[in-house]
Coordinates of C-alpha atoms and ligand atoms in Angstrom, one line a residue:
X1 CA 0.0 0.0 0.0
X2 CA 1.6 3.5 -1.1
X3 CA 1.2 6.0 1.9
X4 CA -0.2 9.3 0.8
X5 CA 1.5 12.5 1.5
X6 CA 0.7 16.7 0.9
X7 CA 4.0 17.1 -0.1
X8 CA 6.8 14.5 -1.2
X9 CA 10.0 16.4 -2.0
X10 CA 13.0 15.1 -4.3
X11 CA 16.0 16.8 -2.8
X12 CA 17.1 17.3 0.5
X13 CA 19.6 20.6 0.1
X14 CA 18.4 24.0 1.1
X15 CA 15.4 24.1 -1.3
X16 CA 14.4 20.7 -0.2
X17 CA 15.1 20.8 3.3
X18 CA 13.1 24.8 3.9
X19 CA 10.3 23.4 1.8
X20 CA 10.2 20.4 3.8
X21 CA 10.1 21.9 7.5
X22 CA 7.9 24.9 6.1
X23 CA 5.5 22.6 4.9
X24 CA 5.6 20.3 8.2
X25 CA 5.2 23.6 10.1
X26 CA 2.7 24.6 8.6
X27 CA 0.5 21.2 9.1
X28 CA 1.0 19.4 5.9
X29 CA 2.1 15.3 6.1
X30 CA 5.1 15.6 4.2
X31 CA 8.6 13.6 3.6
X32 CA 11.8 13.9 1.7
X33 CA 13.8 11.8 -0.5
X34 CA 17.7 12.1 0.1
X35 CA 19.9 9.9 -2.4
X36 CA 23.5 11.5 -0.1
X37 CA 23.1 9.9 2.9
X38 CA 23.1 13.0 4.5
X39 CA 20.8 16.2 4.2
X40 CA 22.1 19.7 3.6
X41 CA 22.9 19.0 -0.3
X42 CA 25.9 20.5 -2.5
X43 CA 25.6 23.8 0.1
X44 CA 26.4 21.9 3.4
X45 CA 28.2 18.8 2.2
X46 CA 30.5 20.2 -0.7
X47 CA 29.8 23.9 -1.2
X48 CA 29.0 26.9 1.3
X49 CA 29.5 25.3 4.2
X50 CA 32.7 23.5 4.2
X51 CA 34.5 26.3 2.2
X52 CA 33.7 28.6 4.3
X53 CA 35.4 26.5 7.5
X54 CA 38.5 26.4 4.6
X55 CA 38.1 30.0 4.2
X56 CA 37.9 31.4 7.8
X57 CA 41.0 28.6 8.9
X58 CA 43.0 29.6 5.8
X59 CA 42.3 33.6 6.2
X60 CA 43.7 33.0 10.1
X61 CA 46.6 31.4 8.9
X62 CA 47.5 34.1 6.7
X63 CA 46.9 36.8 9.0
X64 CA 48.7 35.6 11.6
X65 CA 51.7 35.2 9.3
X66 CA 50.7 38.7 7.2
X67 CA 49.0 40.9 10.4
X68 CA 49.6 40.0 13.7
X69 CA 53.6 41.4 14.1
X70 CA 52.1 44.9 12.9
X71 CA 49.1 44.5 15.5
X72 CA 51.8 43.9 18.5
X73 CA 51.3 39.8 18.6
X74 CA 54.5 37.9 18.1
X75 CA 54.4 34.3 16.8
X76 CA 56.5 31.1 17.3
X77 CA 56.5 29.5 13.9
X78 CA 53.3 28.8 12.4
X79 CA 52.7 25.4 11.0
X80 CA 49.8 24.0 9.2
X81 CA 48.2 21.1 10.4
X82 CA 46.0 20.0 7.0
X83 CA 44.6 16.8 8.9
X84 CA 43.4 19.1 11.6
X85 CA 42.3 22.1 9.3
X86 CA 39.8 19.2 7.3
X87 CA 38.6 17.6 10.6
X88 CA 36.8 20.7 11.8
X89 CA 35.1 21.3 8.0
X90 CA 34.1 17.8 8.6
X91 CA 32.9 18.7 12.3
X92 CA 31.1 22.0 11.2
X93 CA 29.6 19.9 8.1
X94 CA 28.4 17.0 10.4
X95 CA 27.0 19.2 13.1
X96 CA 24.7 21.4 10.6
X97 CA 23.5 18.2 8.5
X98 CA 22.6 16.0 11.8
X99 CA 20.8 19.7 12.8
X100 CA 18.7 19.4 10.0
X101 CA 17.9 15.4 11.1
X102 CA 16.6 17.4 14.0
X103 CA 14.3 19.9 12.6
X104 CA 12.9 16.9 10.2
X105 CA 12.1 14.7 13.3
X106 CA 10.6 18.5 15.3
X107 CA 8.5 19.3 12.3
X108 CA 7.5 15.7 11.5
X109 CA 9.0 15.6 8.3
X110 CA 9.5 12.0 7.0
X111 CA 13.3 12.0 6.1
X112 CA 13.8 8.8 3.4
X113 CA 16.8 8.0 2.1
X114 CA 17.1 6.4 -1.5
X115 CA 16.8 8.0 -5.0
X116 CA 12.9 9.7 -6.2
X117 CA 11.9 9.2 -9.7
X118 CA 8.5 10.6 -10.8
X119 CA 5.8 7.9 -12.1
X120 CA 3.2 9.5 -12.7
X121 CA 0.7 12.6 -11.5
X122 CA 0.2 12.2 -7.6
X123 CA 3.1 9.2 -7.6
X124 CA 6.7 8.6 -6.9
X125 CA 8.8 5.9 -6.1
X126 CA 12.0 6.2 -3.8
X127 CA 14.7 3.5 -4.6
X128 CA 15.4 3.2 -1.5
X129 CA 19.5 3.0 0.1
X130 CA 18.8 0.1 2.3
X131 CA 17.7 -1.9 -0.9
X132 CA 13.9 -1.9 -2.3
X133 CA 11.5 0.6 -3.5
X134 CA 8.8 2.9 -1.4
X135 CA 5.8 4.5 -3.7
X136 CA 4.1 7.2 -2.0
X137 CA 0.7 8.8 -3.1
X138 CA 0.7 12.5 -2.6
X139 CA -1.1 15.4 -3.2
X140 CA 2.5 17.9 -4.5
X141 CA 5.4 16.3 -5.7
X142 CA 8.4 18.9 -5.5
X143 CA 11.7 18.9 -7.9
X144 CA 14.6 20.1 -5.8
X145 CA 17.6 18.3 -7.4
X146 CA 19.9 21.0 -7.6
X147 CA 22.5 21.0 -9.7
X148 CA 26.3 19.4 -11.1
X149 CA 29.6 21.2 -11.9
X150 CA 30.1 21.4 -15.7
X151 CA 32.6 19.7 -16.8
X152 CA 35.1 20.3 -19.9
X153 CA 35.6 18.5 -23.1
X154 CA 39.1 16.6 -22.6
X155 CA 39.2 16.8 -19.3
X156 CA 38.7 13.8 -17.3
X157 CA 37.6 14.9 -13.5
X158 CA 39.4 12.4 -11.1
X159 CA 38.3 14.2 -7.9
X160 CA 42.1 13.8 -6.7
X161 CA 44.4 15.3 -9.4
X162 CA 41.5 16.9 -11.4
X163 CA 38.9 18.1 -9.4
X164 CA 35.0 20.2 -8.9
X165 CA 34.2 21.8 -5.6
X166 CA 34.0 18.3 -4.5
X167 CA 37.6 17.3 -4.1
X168 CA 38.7 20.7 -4.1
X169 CA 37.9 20.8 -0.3
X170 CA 38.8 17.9 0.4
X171 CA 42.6 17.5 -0.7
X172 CA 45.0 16.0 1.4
X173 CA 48.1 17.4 0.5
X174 CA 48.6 21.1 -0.1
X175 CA 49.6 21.4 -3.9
X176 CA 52.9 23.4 -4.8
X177 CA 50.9 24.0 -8.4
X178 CA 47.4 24.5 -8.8
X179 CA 45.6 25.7 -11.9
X180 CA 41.8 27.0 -11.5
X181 CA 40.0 26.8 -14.8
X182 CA 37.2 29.5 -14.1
X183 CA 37.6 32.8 -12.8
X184 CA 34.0 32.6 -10.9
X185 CA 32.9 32.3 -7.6
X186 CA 34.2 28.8 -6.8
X187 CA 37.5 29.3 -8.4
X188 CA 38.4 32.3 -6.6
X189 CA 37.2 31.1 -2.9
X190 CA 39.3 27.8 -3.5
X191 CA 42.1 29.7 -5.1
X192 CA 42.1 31.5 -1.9
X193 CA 42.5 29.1 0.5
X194 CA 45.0 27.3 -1.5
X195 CA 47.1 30.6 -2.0
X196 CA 47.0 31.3 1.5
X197 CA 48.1 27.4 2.7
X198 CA 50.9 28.0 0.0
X199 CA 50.0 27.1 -3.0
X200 CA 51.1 28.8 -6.6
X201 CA 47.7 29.5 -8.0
X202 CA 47.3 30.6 -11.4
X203 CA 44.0 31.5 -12.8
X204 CA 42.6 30.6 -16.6
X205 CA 39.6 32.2 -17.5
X206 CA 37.9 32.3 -20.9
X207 CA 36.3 36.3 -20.9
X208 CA 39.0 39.3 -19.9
X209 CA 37.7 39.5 -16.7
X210 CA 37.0 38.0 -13.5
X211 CA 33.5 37.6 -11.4
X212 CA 30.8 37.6 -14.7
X213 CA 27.7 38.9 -13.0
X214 CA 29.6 41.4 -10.9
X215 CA 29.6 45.2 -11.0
X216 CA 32.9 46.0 -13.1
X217 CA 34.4 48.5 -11.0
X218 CA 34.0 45.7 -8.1
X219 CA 35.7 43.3 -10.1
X220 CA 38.7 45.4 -11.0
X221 CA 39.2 46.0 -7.7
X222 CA 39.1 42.3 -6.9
X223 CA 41.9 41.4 -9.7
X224 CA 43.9 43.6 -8.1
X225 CA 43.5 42.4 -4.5
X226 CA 44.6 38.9 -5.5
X227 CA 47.1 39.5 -7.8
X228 CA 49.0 41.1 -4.3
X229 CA 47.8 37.8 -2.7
X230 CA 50.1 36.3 -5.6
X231 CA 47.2 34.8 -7.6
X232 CA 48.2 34.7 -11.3
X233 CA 45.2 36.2 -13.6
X234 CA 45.5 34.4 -17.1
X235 CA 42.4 35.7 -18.9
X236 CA 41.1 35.4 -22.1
X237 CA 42.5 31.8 -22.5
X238 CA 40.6 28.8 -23.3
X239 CA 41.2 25.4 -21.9
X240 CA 41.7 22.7 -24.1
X241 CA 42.5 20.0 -22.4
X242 CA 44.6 18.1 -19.2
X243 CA 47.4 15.9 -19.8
X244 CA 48.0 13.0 -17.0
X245 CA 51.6 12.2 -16.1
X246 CA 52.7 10.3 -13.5
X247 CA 54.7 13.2 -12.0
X248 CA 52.5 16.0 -13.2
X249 CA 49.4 17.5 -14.9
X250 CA 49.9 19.4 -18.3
X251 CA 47.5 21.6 -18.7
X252 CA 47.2 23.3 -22.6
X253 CA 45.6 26.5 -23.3
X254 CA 45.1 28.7 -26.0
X255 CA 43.8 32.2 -26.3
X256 CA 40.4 32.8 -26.4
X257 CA 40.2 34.6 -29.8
X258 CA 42.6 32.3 -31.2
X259 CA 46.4 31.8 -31.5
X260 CA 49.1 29.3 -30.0
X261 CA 49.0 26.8 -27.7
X262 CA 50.6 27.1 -24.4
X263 CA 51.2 24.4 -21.8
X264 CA 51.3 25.4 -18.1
X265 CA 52.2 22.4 -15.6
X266 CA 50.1 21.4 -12.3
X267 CA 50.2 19.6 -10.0
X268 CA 45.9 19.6 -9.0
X269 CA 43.5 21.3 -11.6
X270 CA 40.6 22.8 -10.4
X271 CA 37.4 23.0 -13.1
X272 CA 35.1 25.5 -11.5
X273 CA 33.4 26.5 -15.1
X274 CA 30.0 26.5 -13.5
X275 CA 27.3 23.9 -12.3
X276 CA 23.8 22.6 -14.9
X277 CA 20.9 21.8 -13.5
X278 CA 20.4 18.2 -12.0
X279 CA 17.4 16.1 -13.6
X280 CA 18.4 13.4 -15.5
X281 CA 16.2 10.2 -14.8
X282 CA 13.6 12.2 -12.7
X283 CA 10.8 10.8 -14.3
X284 CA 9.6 14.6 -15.5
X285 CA 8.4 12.9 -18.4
X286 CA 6.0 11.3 -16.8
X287 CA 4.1 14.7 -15.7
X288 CA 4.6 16.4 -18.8
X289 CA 7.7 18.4 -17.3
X290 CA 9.9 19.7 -19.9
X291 CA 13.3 21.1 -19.5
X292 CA 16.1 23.1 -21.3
X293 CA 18.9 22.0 -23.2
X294 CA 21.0 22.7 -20.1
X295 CA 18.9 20.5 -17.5
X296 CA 16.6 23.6 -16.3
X297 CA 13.1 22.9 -15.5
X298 CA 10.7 24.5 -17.6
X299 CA 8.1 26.7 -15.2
X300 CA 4.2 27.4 -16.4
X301 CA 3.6 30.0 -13.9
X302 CA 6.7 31.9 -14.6
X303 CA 8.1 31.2 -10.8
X304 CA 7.8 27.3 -9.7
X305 CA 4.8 25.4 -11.1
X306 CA 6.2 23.0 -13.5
X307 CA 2.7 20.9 -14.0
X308 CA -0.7 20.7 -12.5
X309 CA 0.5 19.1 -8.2
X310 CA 4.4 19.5 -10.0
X311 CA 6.8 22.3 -8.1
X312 CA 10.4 22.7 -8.7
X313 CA 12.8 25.1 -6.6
X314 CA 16.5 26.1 -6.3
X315 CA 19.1 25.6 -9.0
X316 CA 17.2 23.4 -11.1
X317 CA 15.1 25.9 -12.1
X318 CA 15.5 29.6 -13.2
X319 CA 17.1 32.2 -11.1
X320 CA 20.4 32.5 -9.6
X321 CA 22.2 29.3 -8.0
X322 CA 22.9 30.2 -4.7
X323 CA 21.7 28.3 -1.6
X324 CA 19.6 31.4 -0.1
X325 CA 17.5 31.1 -3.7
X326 CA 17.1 27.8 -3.1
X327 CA 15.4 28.3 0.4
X328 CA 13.4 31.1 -0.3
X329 CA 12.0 29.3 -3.2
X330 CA 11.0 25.7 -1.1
X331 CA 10.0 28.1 2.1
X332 CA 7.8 30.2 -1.2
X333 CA 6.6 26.8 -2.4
X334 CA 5.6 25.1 0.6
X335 CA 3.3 28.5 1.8
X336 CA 1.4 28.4 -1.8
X337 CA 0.8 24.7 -1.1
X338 CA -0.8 25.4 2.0
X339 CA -2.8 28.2 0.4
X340 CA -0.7 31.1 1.8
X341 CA 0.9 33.9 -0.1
X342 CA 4.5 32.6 -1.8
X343 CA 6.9 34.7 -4.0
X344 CA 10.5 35.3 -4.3
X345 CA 11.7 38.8 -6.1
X346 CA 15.1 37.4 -7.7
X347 CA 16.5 41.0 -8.3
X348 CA 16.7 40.6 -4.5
X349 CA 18.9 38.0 -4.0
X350 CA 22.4 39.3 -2.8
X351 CA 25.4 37.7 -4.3
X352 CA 28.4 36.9 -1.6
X353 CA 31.8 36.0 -2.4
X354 CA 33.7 35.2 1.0
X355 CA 37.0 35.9 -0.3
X356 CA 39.3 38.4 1.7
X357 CA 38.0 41.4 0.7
X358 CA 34.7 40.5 0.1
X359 CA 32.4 41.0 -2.0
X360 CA 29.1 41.3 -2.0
X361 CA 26.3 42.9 -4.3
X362 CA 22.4 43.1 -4.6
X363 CA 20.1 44.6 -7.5
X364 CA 21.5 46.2 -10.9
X365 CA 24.7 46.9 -11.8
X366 CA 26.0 50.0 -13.3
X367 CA 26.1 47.8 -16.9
X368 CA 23.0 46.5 -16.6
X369 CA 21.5 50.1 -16.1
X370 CA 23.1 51.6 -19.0
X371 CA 22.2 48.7 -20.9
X372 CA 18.6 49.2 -20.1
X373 CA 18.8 52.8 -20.7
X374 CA 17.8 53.6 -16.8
X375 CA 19.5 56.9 -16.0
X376 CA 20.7 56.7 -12.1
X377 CA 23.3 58.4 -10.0
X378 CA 26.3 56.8 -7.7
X379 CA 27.4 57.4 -4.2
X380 CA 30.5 56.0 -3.3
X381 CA 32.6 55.2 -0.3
X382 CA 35.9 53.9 -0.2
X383 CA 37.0 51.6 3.3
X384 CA 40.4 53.5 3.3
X385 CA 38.0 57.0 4.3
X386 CA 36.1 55.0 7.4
X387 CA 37.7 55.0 10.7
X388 CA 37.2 51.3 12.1
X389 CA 38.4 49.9 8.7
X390 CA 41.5 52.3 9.0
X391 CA 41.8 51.6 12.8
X392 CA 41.8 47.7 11.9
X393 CA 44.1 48.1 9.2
X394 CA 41.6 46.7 6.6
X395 CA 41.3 49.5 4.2
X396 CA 40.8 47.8 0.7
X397 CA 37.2 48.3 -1.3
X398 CA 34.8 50.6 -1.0
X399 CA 30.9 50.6 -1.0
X400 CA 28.6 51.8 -4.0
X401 CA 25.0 52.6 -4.3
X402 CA 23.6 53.1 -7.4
X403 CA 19.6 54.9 -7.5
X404 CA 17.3 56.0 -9.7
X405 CA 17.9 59.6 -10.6
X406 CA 14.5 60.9 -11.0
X407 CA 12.9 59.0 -7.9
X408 CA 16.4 58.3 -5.1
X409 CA 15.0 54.4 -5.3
X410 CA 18.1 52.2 -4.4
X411 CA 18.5 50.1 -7.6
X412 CA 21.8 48.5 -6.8
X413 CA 24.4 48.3 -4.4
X414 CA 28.2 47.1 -5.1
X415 CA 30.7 46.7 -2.4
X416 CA 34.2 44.7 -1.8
X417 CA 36.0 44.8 1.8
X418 CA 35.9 43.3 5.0
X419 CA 32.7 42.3 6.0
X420 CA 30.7 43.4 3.4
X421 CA 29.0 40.0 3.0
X422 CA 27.9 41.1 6.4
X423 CA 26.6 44.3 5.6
X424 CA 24.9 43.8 2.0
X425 CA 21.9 42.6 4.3
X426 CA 20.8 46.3 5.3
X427 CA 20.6 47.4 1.6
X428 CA 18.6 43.9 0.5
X429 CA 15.9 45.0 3.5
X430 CA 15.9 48.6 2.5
X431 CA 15.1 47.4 -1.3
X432 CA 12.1 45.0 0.0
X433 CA 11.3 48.0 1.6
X434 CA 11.3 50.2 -1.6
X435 CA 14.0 52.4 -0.2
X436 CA 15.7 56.1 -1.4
X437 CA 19.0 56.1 -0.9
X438 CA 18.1 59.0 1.5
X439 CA 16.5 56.8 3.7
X440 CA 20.1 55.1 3.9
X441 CA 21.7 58.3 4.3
X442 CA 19.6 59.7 7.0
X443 CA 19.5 56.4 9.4
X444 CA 21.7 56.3 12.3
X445 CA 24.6 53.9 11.8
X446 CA 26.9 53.3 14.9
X447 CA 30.4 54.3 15.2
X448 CA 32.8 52.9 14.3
X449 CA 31.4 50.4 12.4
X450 CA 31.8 49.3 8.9
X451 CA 28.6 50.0 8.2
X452 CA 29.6 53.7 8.5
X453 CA 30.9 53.1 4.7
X454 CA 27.1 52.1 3.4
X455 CA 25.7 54.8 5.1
X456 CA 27.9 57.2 3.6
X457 CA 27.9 56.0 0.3
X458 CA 24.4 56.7 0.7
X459 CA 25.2 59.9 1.0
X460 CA 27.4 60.5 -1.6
X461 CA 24.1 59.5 -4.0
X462 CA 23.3 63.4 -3.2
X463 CA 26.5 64.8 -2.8
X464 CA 26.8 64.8 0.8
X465 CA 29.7 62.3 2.0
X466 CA 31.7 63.8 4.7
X467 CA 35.1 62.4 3.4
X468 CA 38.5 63.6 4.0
Ligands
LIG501 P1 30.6 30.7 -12.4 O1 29.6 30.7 -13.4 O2 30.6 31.6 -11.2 O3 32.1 30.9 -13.1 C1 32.6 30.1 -14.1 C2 33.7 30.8 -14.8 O4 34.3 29.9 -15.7 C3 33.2 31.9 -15.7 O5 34.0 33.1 -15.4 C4 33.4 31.4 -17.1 O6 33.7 32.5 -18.0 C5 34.6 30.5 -16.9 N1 34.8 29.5 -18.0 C6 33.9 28.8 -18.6 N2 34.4 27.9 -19.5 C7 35.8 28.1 -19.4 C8 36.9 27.6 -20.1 N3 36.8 26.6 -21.0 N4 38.2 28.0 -19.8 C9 38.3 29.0 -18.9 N5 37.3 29.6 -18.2 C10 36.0 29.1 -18.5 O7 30.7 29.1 -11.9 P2 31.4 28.4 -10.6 O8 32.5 29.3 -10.0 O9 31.7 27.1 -11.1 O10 30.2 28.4 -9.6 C11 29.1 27.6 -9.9 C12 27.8 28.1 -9.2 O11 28.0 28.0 -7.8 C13 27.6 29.6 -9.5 O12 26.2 29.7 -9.8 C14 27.9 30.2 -8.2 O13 27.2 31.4 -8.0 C15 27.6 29.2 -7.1 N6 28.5 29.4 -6.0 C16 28.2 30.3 -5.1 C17 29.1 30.6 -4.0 C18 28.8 31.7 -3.1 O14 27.6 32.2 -3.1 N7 29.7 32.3 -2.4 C19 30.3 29.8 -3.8 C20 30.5 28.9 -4.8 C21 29.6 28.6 -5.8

C-alpha cells in the first residue's frame, strides 16, 4: 500500500530541506527523499559550508603570518596542520547536516533516504538505500535536485588530481601547483585558501575579466586584490584539455580569440566553469515536465509550477544558483501549497563571495542600467576613508550605491571589503522596503562600524559624504 502525503520532496539541500520543514510547520504530512546519505545538499556537504570553515581557517593562517607582528602579537612559527584544518570542516559539516535530522524529526517531516523518480501525476517511487523501493501517493510532488559542476571537453575529473568543488575541499596534501579553470565564484574562494596554505595559484579564465555577474568597477578592484595575494590572472585563454603524467598535470591552453598553444604544468587542476541543472532520470516525463537544453526545469507559472501538483525550486530551475535562492523558493513553495501567499523577487537575492576582501552585491549593476537605458546616480565610499576599517588596518574596497535619478529608489548596491557579506543585508531590506537612498543616508549607523561606509555611500548618492 503506497502511503499518501501533501508534499513529497525530491532533494534534500536548502530548497528541499526549507520546503520540507515549512511545509511540516505549517501542518501538511510531508517527507523527503535524500539519495547523499546526509541532508544539507551540495551547500552543506561540498559547497557553502565546508568552504567557508577552509576560508575562515585559511584567512587566520594568513593573518597571523601577514598581520599580527604589525598589531603587537609575536608568533612562534606557524605550521599548518592539513589533517586538523579538514577535521573541523568535517565537524562543522556533520553538526549542521545531523541539525537538519533534527528539525525533520521537530516538524514531522518523514526524512527517506534512497533516490525519487517521478511515475506519474500524484506518484513517486523512492529506490530506497537500504535496498527496495517505497511509492508514496501525494497530493504535491516537489523537484529540488539541484544541480552538477560542468565539466570540460578533454578533461577527465578524477576528484584527486583533477577536481570540482567536491575534491577541491577535500585535498590531502597542499599542492605546490594549482591551476583554476574558471575565474568565478568557486575558483576564486578555492584559489584563496590554497594561495594562502601555500600554494602557486594561477587562474585561466575564458572572458578578460574576472566575477561575470559582478559590477565591473568591483571586479577590478578584486583582480587587483589577488594578484597582491600572488594569484596569477590568465584571462582570455581557453582550456583545451589536461594531460596526465605520473609526475604532473599538463594543462594546454590557447587564447580565447585564437592563437598558440601554451602548456602550463600542475600539479591539482581545479574546473570550477560552472554547475547545470540536476534532472536526469527524474521521471519529468512522466508529468509532462519539460526542460532546457541545459537541464533547467521549464516553469508554467513563470516562478515554480512545473505541472498541474508539480513544483520545482532552487538551482534546477531559473534564477540565480545560490543556496539562499534555493530556500526562499521551497519556504515560497511550501506557503502556496498550504494556500498562503508565496513569491520570491530574484532582483533581490544578494550575491556573496567570501573571499578576503569580500564581495558582496544586490540589484542592478552600473552595466546593466546603461544597458537598459535607466538613468541613475552613484554614491561612493571607499574603506580607506572610514575610521574602524582604518583603525583595523583593513582599508581595501569601497561601497557603492547606485539609484534611480529621477525618484532616489536604491536600484543596486556594489561593495568589496571586510565584512561586506555582512553588511549587504541592510541594503537587500531597504530594497524590500522600496527604499531612497536618503533613507540610507539619514539612518543612524553606529560608530565605528563598517557600516559607517554604506551609510555614507548613501550619501554620496546626493552629494553629501563627509570624506577627508
Ligand atoms: P561561475 O559561473 O561563477 O564561473 C565560471 C567561470 O568559468 C566563468 O567566469 C566562465 O567564463 C569561466 N569559464 C567557462 N568555461 C571556461 C573555459 N573553457 N576556460 C576557462 N574559463 C572558463 O561558476 P562556478 O564558479 O563554477 O560556480 C558555480 C555556481 O555555484 C555559481 O552559480 C555560483 O554562484 C555558485 N557558488 C556560489 C558561491 C557563493 O555564493 N559564495 C560559492 C561557490 C559557488
Amino acid at each position: 500500500m503506497a502511503e499518501t502525503y501533501d508534499v513529497v520532496i525530491i532533494g534534500g539541500g536548502p530548497g528541499g530541506y526549507n520546503c520540507a520543514i515549512r511545509a511540516g510547520q505549517l501542518g501538511l504530512k510531508v517527507a523527503c527523499i535524500e539519495s547523499r546519505g546526509t541532508l544539507g545538499g551540495t551547500c552543506l556537504n561540498v559547497g557553502c559550508i565546508p568552504s567557508k570553515a577552509l576560508l575562515h581557517a585559511s584567512d587566520l593562517y594568513r593573518a597571523a603570518q601577514e598581520d599580527f607582528a604589525g598589531l603587537g602579537i609575536k608568533t612562534g612559527k606557524l605550521e599548518v596542520d592539513i589533517d586538523q584544518m579538514m577535521a573541523q570542516k568535517n565537524d562543522a559539516v556533520d553538526g549542521l547536516t545531523k541539525g537538519i535530522e533534527f528539525l525533520f524529526k521537530k516538524n514531522k517531516v518523514d526524512y527517506i533516504k534512497g533516490r525519487g523518480k517521478i511515475l506519474g501525476p500524484g506518484k513517486v517511487e523512492a529506490t530506497l538505500t537500504e535496498g527496495g523501493t517505497q511509492t508514496f501517493e501525494t497530493k504535491n510532488i516537489v523537484i529540488a535536485t539541484g544541480s552538477e559542476p560542468v565539466g570540460l571537453p578533454g578533461i577527465e575529473i578524477d576528484e584527486e588530481r583533477v577536481v570540482t568543488n567536491t575534491g577541491a575541499l577535500s585535498l590531502t596534501t597542499i599542492p605546490k601547483r594549482l591551476i583554476l579553470i574558471g575565474a568565478g565564484v568557486i575558483g576564486l574562494e578555492m584559489g584563496s585558501v590554497w594561495a594562502r596554505l601555500g600554494s602557486e595559484v594561477t587562474v585561466v579564465e575564458y572572458l578578460d575579466r574576472i566575477l561575470p555577474g559582478a559590477d565591473d568597477e568591483v571586479a577590478k578592484e578584486a583582480q587587483r586584490a589577488f594578484k597582491k595575494q600572488g594569484l596569477t590572472f590568465r584571462l582570455g585563454m581557453k582550456v583545451t584539455g589536461v594531460e596526465k603524467l605520473k609526475s604532473k598535470l599538463k594543462l594546454s591552453m590557447e587564447p580565447a580569440k585564437g592563437g598558440e598553444t601554451e602548456v602550463l604544468d600542475a600539479d591539482v587542476v581545479i574546473v570550477a566553469v560552472g554547475r547545470r541543472a540536476y534532472t536526469d532520470g527524474l521521471g519529468l516525463e512522466n508529468v509532462g515536465v519539460t526542460t532546457d537544453k541545459r537541464g533547467v526545469v521549464q516553469v508554467t507559472d513563470g516562478h515554480f509550477k512545473a505541472a498541474d501538483g508539480v513544483w520545482a525550486v532552487g538551482d534546477c530551475i531559473h534564477g540565480p544558483m545560490l543556496a539562499h535562492k534555493a530556500e526562499d523558493d521551497g519556504t515560497a513553495v511550501a506557503e502556496l501549497i498550504a494556500g498562503k501567499a508565496g513569491h520570491v523577487d530574484y532582483n533581490l537575492v544578494p550575491s556573496v563571495v567570501y573571499t578576503n576582501p569580500e564581495i558582496a552585491w544586490v540589484g542592478k549593476t552600473e552595466e546593466q542600467l546603461k544597458a537598459a537605458g535607466v538613468e541613475y546616480v552613484k554614491g561612493k565610499f571607499p574603506f580607506m576613508a572610514n575610521s574602524r576599517a582604518r583603525t583595523n588596518h583593513e582599508t581595501t574596497g569601497f561601497v557603492k550605491i547606485l539609484a534611480d535619478k529621477a525618484t532616489d529608489q536604491i536600484l543596486g548596491a556594489h561593495m568589496i571589503g571586510t565584512g561586506v557579506g555582512e553588511m549587504i543585508a541592510e541594503i537587500c531590506v531597504a530594497m524590500e522596503f522600496g527604499a531612497s537612498s536618503e533613507d540610507i543616508a539619514r539612518t543612524s549607523h553606529a560608530h565605528p562600524t563598517l557600516s559607517e561606509a554604506v551609510r555614507q555611500a548613501a550619501m554620496g548618492v546626493e552629494g553629501w559624504t563627509m570624506q577627508m
